Amino acid sequence: MKLPFIIIVDDDEQVLRAIQRDVRNKYHTEYRISVADSANEALELIKELKLKNETVALFISDQRMPEMEGVTFLEKTKEIFPDAKLVLLTAYSDTDVAIRAINNLKLDYYLMKPWNPPDEKLYPIMDDLLDEWQAQYKPDHEGIRIIDFQWSPKSHRLKEFLSGNLVPYIWMDVENNSEAEKYLLSTNMKFDALPLVVLKDGTWLSDPELPDLAKLIGLQQTASEKMYDVLIIGGGPAGLAASVYGSCEGLKTILIEKSNPGGQASSSARIENYLGFPKGLSGADLTRRAIAQTLRFGTEILTPKTVKNIRLKDGYKITEMTDGSEIHSKAVIIATGVEYTKLEIPGVDKFTGAGVYYGSASVEAHACKNEIVYIVGGGNSACQAAMHICKFAKEVNIVIRRDSITKTAANYLIENISRTPNIKVHTRTEVVSVDGEKVLENITLKDVNTNEEKTVPAKALFIYIGAKPGTSWLNDIVLKDNKGFIITGSELLREKSFNNFWKLERKPLLPETSVPGIFASGDVRSTAMTGISSAVGEGSMAVRFVRKYLQET
Ligand SMILES: Cc1cc2nc3c(=O)[nH]c(=O)nc-3n(C[C@H](O)[C@H](O)[C@H](O)COP(=O)(O)OP(=O)(O)OC[C@H]3O[C@@H](n4cnc5c(N)ncnc54)[C@H](O)[C@@H]3O)c2cc1C
């Protein structure tokens, strides 16, 4: 495979030589490093690279150059290599320009001169940006291929699973891709056996079950230990944070996830309020970082595995999975978050996965290119989805029952939406039915003031209408509130039955449930502040209390 490029531009010969030396020292085995002493020369070079089908992973440009400012140069590179990471070399006095560029240009980093020592000030930043670029980068000729009809629910399930587990794949529409036909011919596959999945080594599967596919692509399916210190149920931000802290503190930690790690956060196209990421980051990126971090510390992740019950034996917890397997642990953290509320209107079940989606904006956005799309709901997640899909779709319509989105969405989203010409907000409106032949074609809208109905064409309908706790599997093992969220800590003391279920002398620990040694964190916990940062905080904190509990057993 041809190595991707890192391109450095600076008119100051000394600075150019210094940064070239430092970048080359660390990255020359994985990247080709090219330098130019003028922005125009660099632009010529990258046009040539494009023609030769080369790829550029990262541009580094000085801000102050006589013929063109660094931000202008980086802006121009985006027209040719839109996915490359952008770093601006700045002096202290350029900080304002750089911060503006984070917003306007989506600059990835501004690097203050001098960057010595590079081990501290240059390489960690470049490693991070290059890892991020590698994760998004899909070379034309490699990877798993999924071949099917565009709007097939079966392949939607596979795409969602692979992208959620950060496994790169290439999607091939059987109707519009001549290459796809070649794969069908070579496997003798008929249309009704689709989707076809072709792995890197040429192995192929027809309409595979997720656990079978997971096994073949190397995702861990069985626990390696007989007993764990802590077992975490749910791989959203709370569960992932708990797993990082658990393993990092030396606890034998295992994480069970029923679909793919990342939870709700993984369907967020851009998280703008997560500390330390001023330009925001996608849910997929946050998940990728968290998975890498937790695996590095030694957490075992089993996915896809659904927990169906927890039994107690001599103070130990036995977690039962729907596939019949069981795992023993001393403590359990339940971090099963919330599940999307279903939209109960005619036609939705038929077209779920075939034009109607819960979340999934990041997976299906590309398929909405030049199409008319509807989104139900006016909360932050719905608005984030609209901002993401509008980059591809011809028209994005947000449908809400209220008068406006001002009470339900964050200010920055409201402002962004009002500035985006292809997003329309339909207030005092609801979707009453969806229709189509094989895939979604139309939806019917009702004006809630006049009850007037109209049917409009729609290629996709994304539903974001709230959520209920992921505790339906939990039966009565631990105490829940009247909405199904898990009660923990001092809230348990208010329960009339407290003395019946709590037999220890000490009080329940902060995130502890009505069963000693079973903890809950994140959105699933009653009275939790929802959100990614809170979930991460709660997951990390739960581990502290798990340690305390383990010390007393
Ligand atoms: C589209 C979208 C955008 C969002 N954007 C933002 C944002 O920008 N900023 C912000 O602060 N918040 C945002 N949120 C909210 C935020 O994502 C949630 O508050 C956060 O993910 C909660 O984390 P959690 O770990 O508690 O639960 P979840 O993220 O819900 O994760 C729970 C996990 O548990 C798994 N699970 C459930 N039951 C089982 C079982 N029986 N066995 C095994 N696994 C199970 C699920 O599959 C899931 O992966 C967004 C939410 C959505 C939907």
Coordinates of C-alpha atoms and ligand atoms in Angstrom, one line a residue:
M1 CA 0.0 0.0 0.0
K2 CA 1.2 3.5 -0.8
L3 CA 2.0 5.6 2.3
P4 CA -0.1 8.7 2.9
F5 CA 1.6 12.1 2.9
I6 CA 2.2 14.7 5.6
I7 CA 2.8 18.1 4.0
I8 CA 4.5 21.0 5.7
V9 CA 4.6 24.6 4.5
D10 CA 6.7 27.4 5.9
D11 CA 8.5 30.3 4.2
D12 CA 11.0 30.5 7.1
E13 CA 13.7 28.1 6.1
Q14 CA 15.0 27.5 9.6
V15 CA 11.6 26.7 11.0
L16 CA 10.8 24.5 8.0
R17 CA 13.9 22.5 8.5
A18 CA 13.4 22.1 12.2
I19 CA 9.8 20.8 11.9
Q20 CA 10.6 18.6 8.9
R21 CA 13.4 17.0 11.0
D22 CA 11.2 16.4 14.0
V23 CA 8.3 15.0 11.9
R24 CA 10.5 12.8 9.9
N25 CA 12.3 11.4 12.9
K26 CA 9.1 9.9 14.3
Y27 CA 6.8 9.3 11.3
H28 CA 9.0 8.5 8.3
T29 CA 8.1 4.7 8.4
E30 CA 4.4 5.3 8.2
Y31 CA 4.1 8.5 6.1
R32 CA 5.9 10.3 3.3
I33 CA 6.8 13.8 4.4
S34 CA 6.9 16.6 1.8
V35 CA 7.8 20.2 2.5
A36 CA 7.3 23.5 0.6
D37 CA 8.6 27.0 1.3
S38 CA 5.6 28.7 -0.2
A39 CA 1.9 28.1 -0.1
N40 CA 1.5 28.3 -3.9
E41 CA 4.2 25.7 -4.4
A42 CA 2.4 23.5 -1.9
L43 CA -0.9 23.9 -3.7
E44 CA 0.7 22.8 -7.0
L45 CA 2.1 19.8 -5.2
I46 CA -1.2 18.7 -3.7
K47 CA -3.0 19.1 -7.0
E48 CA -0.4 16.7 -8.5
L49 CA -0.9 14.3 -5.7
K50 CA -4.6 14.2 -6.2
L51 CA -4.2 13.4 -9.9
K52 CA -1.9 10.5 -8.9
N53 CA -4.6 9.2 -6.5
E54 CA -2.3 9.8 -3.5
T55 CA -3.7 10.6 0.0
V56 CA -2.7 13.3 2.4
A57 CA -3.2 12.7 6.1
L58 CA -2.1 16.0 7.6
F59 CA -1.1 19.5 6.6
I60 CA 1.0 21.7 8.8
S61 CA 1.2 25.3 7.7
D62 CA 2.8 28.4 9.2
Q63 CA 0.2 31.2 9.7
R64 CA 2.5 34.1 8.6
M65 CA 3.6 33.6 5.0
P66 CA 4.1 36.6 2.6
E67 CA 2.0 35.3 -0.3
M68 CA -0.8 33.6 1.6
E69 CA -1.8 33.3 5.2
G70 CA -1.7 29.8 6.7
V71 CA -5.5 29.7 7.3
T72 CA -6.2 30.6 3.7
F73 CA -3.8 27.9 2.5
L74 CA -5.4 25.3 4.8
E75 CA -8.9 26.4 3.6
K76 CA -7.8 25.7 0.0
T77 CA -6.4 22.3 0.8
K78 CA -9.9 21.3 2.0
E79 CA -11.2 21.5 -1.5
I80 CA -8.8 18.8 -2.6
F81 CA -8.2 16.7 0.5
P82 CA -11.2 17.4 2.7
D83 CA -10.5 14.6 5.2
A84 CA -6.9 15.6 6.0
K85 CA -6.1 17.0 9.4
L86 CA -5.1 20.7 9.6
V87 CA -2.5 22.1 11.9
L88 CA -1.6 25.8 12.0
L89 CA 1.9 26.9 13.3
T90 CA 1.4 30.0 15.2
A91 CA 3.2 32.6 17.3
Y92 CA 1.5 33.7 20.6
S93 CA 0.2 36.8 18.9
D94 CA -1.7 34.7 16.3
T95 CA -3.9 32.9 19.0
D96 CA -7.0 34.9 18.1
V97 CA -6.7 34.0 14.4
A98 CA -6.2 30.3 15.4
I99 CA -9.2 30.2 17.7
R100 CA -11.4 31.8 14.9
A101 CA -10.0 29.1 12.5
I102 CA -11.2 26.4 14.9
N103 CA -14.8 27.6 14.4
N104 CA -14.7 28.7 10.8
L105 CA -12.2 26.4 9.1
K106 CA -12.6 23.4 11.5
L107 CA -8.9 23.7 12.2
D108 CA -7.8 20.6 14.1
Y109 CA -5.0 22.2 16.2
Y110 CA -2.8 25.2 16.5
L111 CA 0.7 24.6 17.5
M112 CA 2.7 27.3 19.2
K113 CA 6.3 27.8 18.1
P114 CA 8.7 26.6 19.4
W115 CA 7.3 23.0 20.0
N116 CA 10.3 21.8 22.1
P117 CA 10.6 19.2 23.4
P118 CA 8.7 17.4 20.5
D119 CA 8.0 14.3 22.7
E120 CA 5.8 16.5 24.9
K121 CA 4.5 19.3 22.6
L122 CA 4.5 17.8 19.1
Y123 CA 4.3 14.0 19.0
P124 CA 1.3 13.5 21.3
I125 CA -0.8 15.9 19.2
M126 CA 0.3 14.5 15.9
D127 CA -0.3 10.9 17.2
D128 CA -3.8 11.8 18.2
L129 CA -4.6 13.5 14.9
L130 CA -3.1 10.8 12.8
D131 CA -4.9 8.1 14.7
E132 CA -8.1 10.0 14.2
W133 CA -7.4 10.3 10.4
Q134 CA -6.5 6.6 10.2
A135 CA -9.8 5.7 11.9
Q136 CA -11.9 7.6 9.3
Y137 CA -9.7 6.7 6.3
K138 CA -11.2 4.0 4.1
P139 CA -8.7 2.9 1.4
D140 CA -10.5 2.0 -1.8
H141 CA -9.2 -1.5 -2.2
E142 CA -9.3 -2.9 1.4
G143 CA -11.9 -3.7 4.1
I144 CA -15.1 -5.7 4.6
R145 CA -17.6 -5.3 1.8
I146 CA -21.4 -5.3 2.4
I147 CA -23.4 -5.8 -0.7
D148 CA -27.2 -5.3 -0.8
F149 CA -30.0 -3.0 -1.9
Q150 CA -29.7 0.6 -0.6
W151 CA -32.5 0.7 1.9
S152 CA -32.4 -2.9 3.2
P153 CA -33.1 -3.2 7.0
K154 CA -30.8 -6.3 7.1
S155 CA -27.8 -4.4 5.9
H156 CA -28.6 -1.4 8.0
R157 CA -28.2 -3.7 11.0
L158 CA -24.8 -4.9 9.8
K159 CA -23.6 -1.4 8.9
E160 CA -24.6 -0.1 12.3
F161 CA -22.9 -3.0 14.1
L162 CA -19.6 -2.6 12.2
S163 CA -19.4 1.1 12.3
G164 CA -20.3 1.0 16.1
N165 CA -17.5 -1.4 16.6
L166 CA -15.2 0.8 14.6
V167 CA -14.7 -1.9 12.0
P168 CA -14.2 -0.2 8.5
Y169 CA -16.4 -1.5 5.7
I170 CA -17.2 -0.6 2.2
W171 CA -20.9 -0.4 1.3
M172 CA -21.8 -1.5 -2.3
D173 CA -25.3 -0.8 -3.6
V174 CA -26.2 -3.8 -5.8
E175 CA -28.3 -1.6 -8.1
N176 CA -25.7 1.1 -8.7
N177 CA -22.3 -0.5 -8.4
S178 CA -20.9 -2.6 -11.2
E179 CA -18.3 -4.0 -8.8
A180 CA -21.1 -5.4 -6.6
E181 CA -22.4 -7.5 -9.5
K182 CA -18.9 -9.1 -9.8
Y183 CA -19.1 -10.2 -6.2
L184 CA -22.5 -11.7 -6.7
L185 CA -21.3 -13.6 -9.7
S186 CA -18.2 -15.0 -8.0
T187 CA -20.3 -16.2 -5.0
N188 CA -23.2 -17.4 -7.1
M189 CA -25.5 -15.5 -4.7
K190 CA -29.1 -14.7 -5.5
F191 CA -30.8 -11.4 -4.6
D192 CA -33.0 -13.0 -2.0
A193 CA -29.9 -14.2 0.0
L194 CA -28.5 -10.7 0.4
P195 CA -26.9 -9.0 2.2
L196 CA -23.6 -10.5 1.1
V197 CA -20.6 -9.8 3.4
V198 CA -17.1 -10.3 1.9
L199 CA -14.3 -10.3 4.4
K200 CA -10.7 -9.1 3.7
D201 CA -9.4 -12.6 3.2
G202 CA -12.2 -13.4 0.7
T203 CA -14.4 -15.4 3.1
W204 CA -18.0 -14.5 2.4
L205 CA -21.3 -14.8 4.3
S206 CA -24.9 -14.5 3.3
D207 CA -27.1 -12.4 5.7
P208 CA -24.9 -13.3 8.8
E209 CA -26.1 -13.3 12.4
L210 CA -24.2 -10.6 14.3
P211 CA -22.4 -13.0 16.7
D212 CA -21.2 -15.1 13.8
L213 CA -19.8 -12.0 12.0
A214 CA -18.3 -10.7 15.3
K215 CA -16.4 -14.0 15.8
L216 CA -15.1 -14.0 12.2
I217 CA -13.8 -10.4 12.4
G218 CA -12.1 -11.1 15.7
L219 CA -14.3 -9.5 18.3
Q220 CA -14.0 -11.4 21.7
Q221 CA -17.0 -13.6 22.4
T222 CA -16.1 -15.5 25.6
A223 CA -14.8 -14.4 29.0
S224 CA -11.2 -15.6 29.6
E225 CA -11.4 -15.6 33.5
K226 CA -13.6 -17.6 35.9
M227 CA -14.1 -14.7 38.2
Y228 CA -13.9 -10.9 37.7
D229 CA -13.6 -8.1 40.3
V230 CA -16.1 -6.1 38.4
L231 CA -18.5 -6.8 35.5
I232 CA -19.9 -3.8 33.7
I233 CA -23.2 -4.1 31.8
G234 CA -23.5 -1.6 28.9
G235 CA -20.8 0.0 26.9
G236 CA -22.0 3.6 26.7
P237 CA -19.9 6.5 28.1
A238 CA -20.7 5.4 31.7
G239 CA -19.7 1.8 31.1
L240 CA -16.6 2.6 29.1
A241 CA -15.5 5.1 31.7
A242 CA -16.0 2.6 34.5
S243 CA -14.1 0.0 32.4
V244 CA -11.1 2.4 31.9
Y245 CA -11.0 3.2 35.6
G246 CA -11.5 -0.4 36.7
S247 CA -8.7 -1.9 34.6
C248 CA -6.5 1.1 35.3
E249 CA -6.8 0.6 39.0
G250 CA -5.9 -3.1 38.6
L251 CA -9.3 -4.6 38.9
K252 CA -10.1 -7.6 36.7
T253 CA -12.7 -5.9 34.5
I254 CA -15.1 -7.2 31.9
L255 CA -17.6 -5.2 29.9
I256 CA -20.7 -6.7 28.2
E257 CA -22.4 -4.8 25.4
K258 CA -25.5 -5.9 23.5
S259 CA -24.8 -4.1 20.3
N260 CA -21.8 -1.9 19.9
P261 CA -19.8 0.2 22.4
G262 CA -20.5 3.9 22.5
G263 CA -24.2 3.7 23.5
Q264 CA -26.3 6.7 22.6
A265 CA -23.2 8.8 22.3
S266 CA -22.0 6.8 19.3
S267 CA -24.9 8.1 17.2
S268 CA -24.0 11.7 18.0
A269 CA -22.6 13.3 14.8
R270 CA -20.8 16.1 16.8
I271 CA -20.5 16.5 20.6
E272 CA -19.8 20.1 21.2
N273 CA -19.8 20.1 25.0
Y274 CA -17.2 17.6 26.0
L275 CA -14.3 19.0 28.0
G276 CA -11.0 19.4 26.2
F277 CA -12.4 19.2 22.6
P278 CA -13.0 22.8 21.6
K279 CA -13.9 22.0 18.0
G280 CA -16.2 19.1 19.1
L281 CA -15.8 15.5 18.3
S282 CA -18.0 12.8 16.9
G283 CA -19.5 10.1 19.0
A284 CA -17.7 7.6 16.9
D285 CA -14.4 9.3 17.6
L286 CA -15.1 9.5 21.4
T287 CA -15.9 5.8 21.3
R288 CA -12.8 4.9 19.4
R289 CA -10.6 6.7 21.9
A290 CA -12.4 5.1 24.8
I291 CA -12.2 1.6 23.4
A292 CA -8.5 1.9 22.6
Q293 CA -7.9 3.3 26.1
T294 CA -9.8 0.6 28.0
L295 CA -8.3 -2.3 25.9
R296 CA -4.9 -0.9 26.6
F297 CA -5.5 -1.2 30.3
G298 CA -6.7 -4.8 29.9
T299 CA -10.5 -4.7 29.9
E300 CA -12.2 -7.5 28.2
I301 CA -15.1 -6.4 26.0
L302 CA -17.7 -9.0 24.9
T303 CA -20.0 -7.8 22.1
P304 CA -22.7 -8.4 20.9
K305 CA -23.9 -10.0 24.1
T306 CA -27.2 -9.2 25.9
V307 CA -27.5 -9.6 29.7
K308 CA -30.8 -11.0 30.7
N309 CA -30.5 -11.6 34.5
I310 CA -28.2 -11.3 37.5
R311 CA -28.3 -14.0 40.2
L312 CA -26.6 -13.9 43.6
K313 CA -24.7 -16.7 45.2
D314 CA -22.8 -16.3 48.5
G315 CA -22.4 -12.6 47.8
Y316 CA -21.0 -13.3 44.3
K317 CA -22.9 -12.1 41.2
I318 CA -23.7 -14.4 38.3
T319 CA -24.6 -12.5 35.2
E320 CA -26.6 -14.5 32.7
M321 CA -26.6 -13.7 28.9
T322 CA -29.3 -14.5 26.4
D323 CA -27.0 -16.9 24.6
G324 CA -27.0 -19.1 27.8
S325 CA -23.5 -18.1 28.9
E326 CA -22.7 -16.9 32.5
I327 CA -20.0 -14.8 34.0
H328 CA -19.1 -14.6 37.7
S329 CA -18.0 -11.4 39.4
K330 CA -17.6 -9.9 42.9
A331 CA -19.3 -6.6 41.9
V332 CA -21.5 -5.4 39.0
I333 CA -22.0 -1.9 37.5
I334 CA -25.2 -1.5 35.6
A335 CA -24.7 1.2 32.9
T336 CA -27.5 0.2 30.5
G337 CA -28.6 3.8 29.8
V338 CA -31.8 4.4 28.0
E339 CA -33.5 3.1 24.8
Y340 CA -35.3 5.2 22.2
T341 CA -39.0 5.6 22.6
K342 CA -40.8 4.0 19.7
L343 CA -43.0 6.1 17.5
E344 CA -46.3 4.3 17.6
I345 CA -47.9 5.2 14.3
P346 CA -49.1 3.1 11.4
G347 CA -46.2 1.8 9.1
V348 CA -43.3 2.5 11.4
D349 CA -42.6 -1.1 12.3
K350 CA -42.7 -2.1 8.6
F351 CA -40.1 0.5 7.5
T352 CA -37.8 0.5 10.5
G353 CA -34.3 0.1 9.0
A354 CA -35.8 0.7 5.5
G355 CA -36.1 4.5 5.7
V356 CA -37.2 4.8 9.3
Y357 CA -34.4 5.0 11.9
Y358 CA -34.0 5.5 15.6
G359 CA -30.8 7.5 16.0
S360 CA -28.4 6.2 13.2
A361 CA -28.0 9.7 11.6
S362 CA -24.3 9.1 11.3
V363 CA -24.6 5.7 9.7
E364 CA -27.3 6.6 7.2
A365 CA -26.5 10.3 6.4
H366 CA -24.5 9.5 3.2
A367 CA -27.5 7.5 1.9
C368 CA -29.6 10.7 2.1
K369 CA -27.6 12.5 -0.5
N370 CA -29.9 14.9 -2.4
E371 CA -33.0 13.4 -0.7
I372 CA -35.8 14.9 1.4
V373 CA -35.5 13.8 5.0
Y374 CA -37.7 14.3 8.1
I375 CA -36.6 14.2 11.7
V376 CA -39.2 13.9 14.5
G377 CA -38.3 15.6 17.8
G378 CA -36.8 18.9 18.8
G379 CA -34.2 18.0 21.4
N380 CA -30.4 18.3 21.2
S381 CA -30.0 14.9 19.6
A382 CA -32.6 15.6 16.9
C383 CA -31.0 19.0 16.1
Q384 CA -27.5 17.5 16.0
A385 CA -28.8 14.9 13.6
A386 CA -30.3 17.7 11.4
M387 CA -27.0 19.6 11.3
H388 CA -25.2 16.4 10.2
I389 CA -27.7 15.2 7.6
C390 CA -28.1 18.7 6.0
K391 CA -24.6 18.3 4.7
F392 CA -25.8 15.6 2.4
A393 CA -29.6 15.9 2.0
K394 CA -31.4 18.3 -0.3
E395 CA -33.8 19.2 2.5
V396 CA -34.1 18.4 6.2
N397 CA -37.4 18.9 7.9
I398 CA -37.7 18.9 11.7
V399 CA -41.2 18.1 12.9
I400 CA -42.2 19.2 16.4
R401 CA -45.5 19.5 18.3
R402 CA -44.4 22.6 20.2
D403 CA -44.2 26.2 19.0
S404 CA -40.4 26.2 18.7
I405 CA -37.2 24.4 19.5
T406 CA -36.1 27.1 21.9
K407 CA -37.1 25.3 25.1
T408 CA -35.8 21.9 24.0
A409 CA -32.5 22.5 22.2
A410 CA -29.2 24.1 23.1
N411 CA -28.6 27.7 22.0
Y412 CA -25.7 26.9 19.6
L413 CA -27.9 24.3 17.8
I414 CA -30.8 26.7 17.5
E415 CA -28.5 29.4 16.0
N416 CA -26.8 26.9 13.6
I417 CA -30.2 25.6 12.5
S418 CA -31.6 29.1 11.8
R419 CA -28.5 29.8 9.7
T420 CA -28.8 26.7 7.6
P421 CA -31.0 27.2 4.5
N422 CA -31.8 23.6 3.8
I423 CA -33.2 22.9 7.3
K424 CA -36.9 23.7 8.0
V425 CA -38.6 23.5 11.3
H426 CA -42.3 22.5 11.1
T427 CA -43.9 23.6 14.4
R428 CA -47.3 22.4 15.8
T429 CA -47.0 19.4 13.5
E430 CA -46.9 15.7 14.0
V431 CA -46.2 12.6 11.8
V432 CA -49.3 10.4 11.8
S433 CA -48.3 7.6 9.4
V434 CA -45.6 6.4 7.1
D435 CA -46.0 4.6 3.8
G436 CA -44.2 3.1 0.8
E437 CA -43.9 -0.1 -1.1
K438 CA -40.7 -1.8 -0.1
V439 CA -39.0 1.2 1.5
L440 CA -40.3 4.4 3.0
E441 CA -41.6 6.8 0.3
N442 CA -44.2 9.1 2.0
I443 CA -45.1 10.4 5.4
T444 CA -48.3 12.0 6.5
L445 CA -48.1 15.2 8.6
K446 CA -50.9 16.6 10.7
D447 CA -51.2 20.3 11.7
V448 CA -52.1 20.0 15.4
N449 CA -54.0 23.3 15.3
T450 CA -56.3 22.6 12.4
N451 CA -56.1 18.8 12.3
E452 CA -55.4 19.2 8.5
E453 CA -53.3 16.3 7.1
K454 CA -51.0 16.2 4.1
T455 CA -48.9 13.5 2.6
V456 CA -45.4 14.4 1.5
P457 CA -42.5 12.5 -0.1
A458 CA -39.7 11.4 2.3
K459 CA -36.7 9.2 1.7
A460 CA -35.9 8.9 5.4
L461 CA -37.5 9.6 8.8
F462 CA -35.2 9.8 11.9
I463 CA -36.9 9.5 15.2
Y464 CA -35.7 11.2 18.4
I465 CA -38.6 11.4 20.7
G466 CA -37.1 10.6 24.1
A467 CA -36.2 7.5 25.8
K468 CA -37.0 5.0 28.5
P469 CA -34.5 3.2 30.9
G470 CA -32.7 0.1 29.7
T471 CA -33.9 -1.9 32.6
S472 CA -36.8 -4.1 31.2
W473 CA -34.5 -7.1 31.5
L474 CA -33.7 -6.4 35.2
N475 CA -37.0 -7.6 36.6
D476 CA -37.1 -7.0 40.4
I477 CA -33.4 -7.7 41.1
V478 CA -32.8 -4.1 42.3
L479 CA -35.2 -1.4 43.3
K480 CA -36.4 0.9 40.5
D481 CA -38.5 4.1 40.6
N482 CA -41.9 4.3 39.0
K483 CA -40.4 5.1 35.6
G484 CA -38.0 2.1 35.7
F485 CA -34.8 4.0 36.6
I486 CA -32.5 2.4 39.2
I487 CA -32.6 3.9 42.7
T488 CA -29.2 4.3 44.4
G489 CA -27.4 5.6 47.5
S490 CA -29.2 7.9 49.9
E491 CA -32.4 7.8 47.7
L492 CA -32.8 4.2 49.0
L493 CA -33.1 5.4 52.5
R494 CA -36.4 7.1 51.6
E495 CA -38.0 3.8 50.6
K496 CA -40.5 2.4 53.1
S497 CA -39.2 -1.1 52.6
F498 CA -35.6 0.0 53.2
N499 CA -35.1 -2.2 56.3
N500 CA -36.5 -5.2 54.5
F501 CA -34.0 -5.2 51.7
W502 CA -30.9 -3.6 53.3
K503 CA -29.3 -5.8 56.0
L504 CA -25.8 -4.2 56.3
E505 CA -24.8 -1.9 59.1
R506 CA -23.4 0.7 56.7
K507 CA -25.6 2.7 54.5
P508 CA -25.7 2.1 50.7
L509 CA -22.7 3.7 48.9
L510 CA -23.5 6.7 46.6
P511 CA -24.0 4.7 43.3
E512 CA -25.0 1.4 45.1
T513 CA -28.3 -0.2 44.3
S514 CA -30.6 -2.0 46.8
V515 CA -28.3 -5.0 46.4
P516 CA -24.8 -4.6 48.0
G517 CA -22.1 -4.8 45.4
I518 CA -24.4 -4.0 42.5
F519 CA -23.9 -0.4 41.3
A520 CA -25.6 1.8 38.7
S521 CA -24.2 4.7 36.8
G522 CA -25.1 7.0 33.9
D523 CA -28.6 7.7 32.4
V524 CA -30.0 4.5 33.8
R525 CA -29.7 5.8 37.4
S526 CA -32.7 7.5 38.9
T527 CA -32.0 11.3 39.5
A528 CA -28.9 11.1 37.2
M529 CA -28.0 14.2 35.3
T530 CA -28.1 12.9 31.7
G531 CA -25.3 13.7 29.2
I532 CA -22.0 12.4 28.2
S533 CA -19.8 14.2 30.7
S534 CA -22.1 13.2 33.6
A535 CA -22.2 9.6 32.4
V536 CA -18.4 9.5 32.2
G537 CA -18.1 11.1 35.7
E538 CA -20.6 8.6 37.2
G539 CA -18.9 5.6 35.5
S540 CA -15.5 6.6 36.8
M541 CA -16.8 7.3 40.3
A542 CA -18.6 4.0 40.6
V543 CA -15.3 2.2 40.4
R544 CA -14.1 4.1 43.5
F545 CA -17.1 2.6 45.4
V546 CA -16.6 -0.8 43.9
R547 CA -13.1 -0.8 45.4
K548 CA -14.5 0.2 48.8
Y549 CA -17.1 -2.6 48.5
L550 CA -14.4 -5.1 47.5
Q551 CA -12.3 -4.1 50.6
E552 CA -15.1 -5.1 52.9
T553 CA -15.9 -8.5 51.4
Ligands
LIG1 C1 -28.1 11.4 19.0 C2 -27.7 11.7 20.4 C3 -26.8 12.8 20.6 C4 -26.4 13.2 21.8 N1 -25.5 14.2 22.0 C5 -25.1 14.6 23.2 C6 -24.1 15.7 23.3 O1 -23.7 16.3 22.4 N2 -23.7 16.0 24.6 C7 -24.1 15.3 25.7 O2 -23.7 15.6 26.8 N3 -25.0 14.3 25.6 C8 -25.5 13.9 24.4 N4 -26.4 12.9 24.2 C9 -26.8 12.1 25.5 C10 -25.7 11.1 25.9 O3 -25.3 10.4 24.7 C11 -26.2 10.2 26.9 O4 -26.6 11.0 28.1 C12 -25.1 9.2 27.3 O5 -24.7 8.4 26.2 C13 -25.5 8.3 28.5 O6 -24.5 7.3 28.7 P1 -24.8 5.9 29.4 O7 -23.5 5.2 29.3 O8 -25.4 6.2 30.7 O9 -25.9 5.2 28.5 P2 -26.0 4.8 27.0 O10 -25.2 5.8 26.2 O11 -27.5 4.7 26.8 O12 -25.4 3.4 26.9 C14 -26.0 2.2 27.4 C15 -25.4 1.0 26.7 O13 -25.9 -0.2 27.4 C16 -26.2 -1.2 26.4 N5 -27.2 -2.1 27.0 C17 -28.4 -1.8 27.3 N6 -29.0 -2.9 27.8 C18 -28.1 -3.9 27.8 C19 -28.1 -5.3 28.2 N7 -29.2 -5.9 28.7 N8 -27.0 -6.0 28.0 C20 -25.9 -5.5 27.4 N9 -25.8 -4.1 27.1 C21 -26.9 -3.4 27.2 C22 -26.7 -0.4 25.2 O14 -26.6 -1.1 24.0 C23 -25.8 0.9 25.2 O15 -24.7 0.7 24.4 C24 -26.8 12.5 23.0 C25 -27.7 11.4 22.8 C26 -28.1 11.0 21.5 C27 -29.1 9.9 21.4

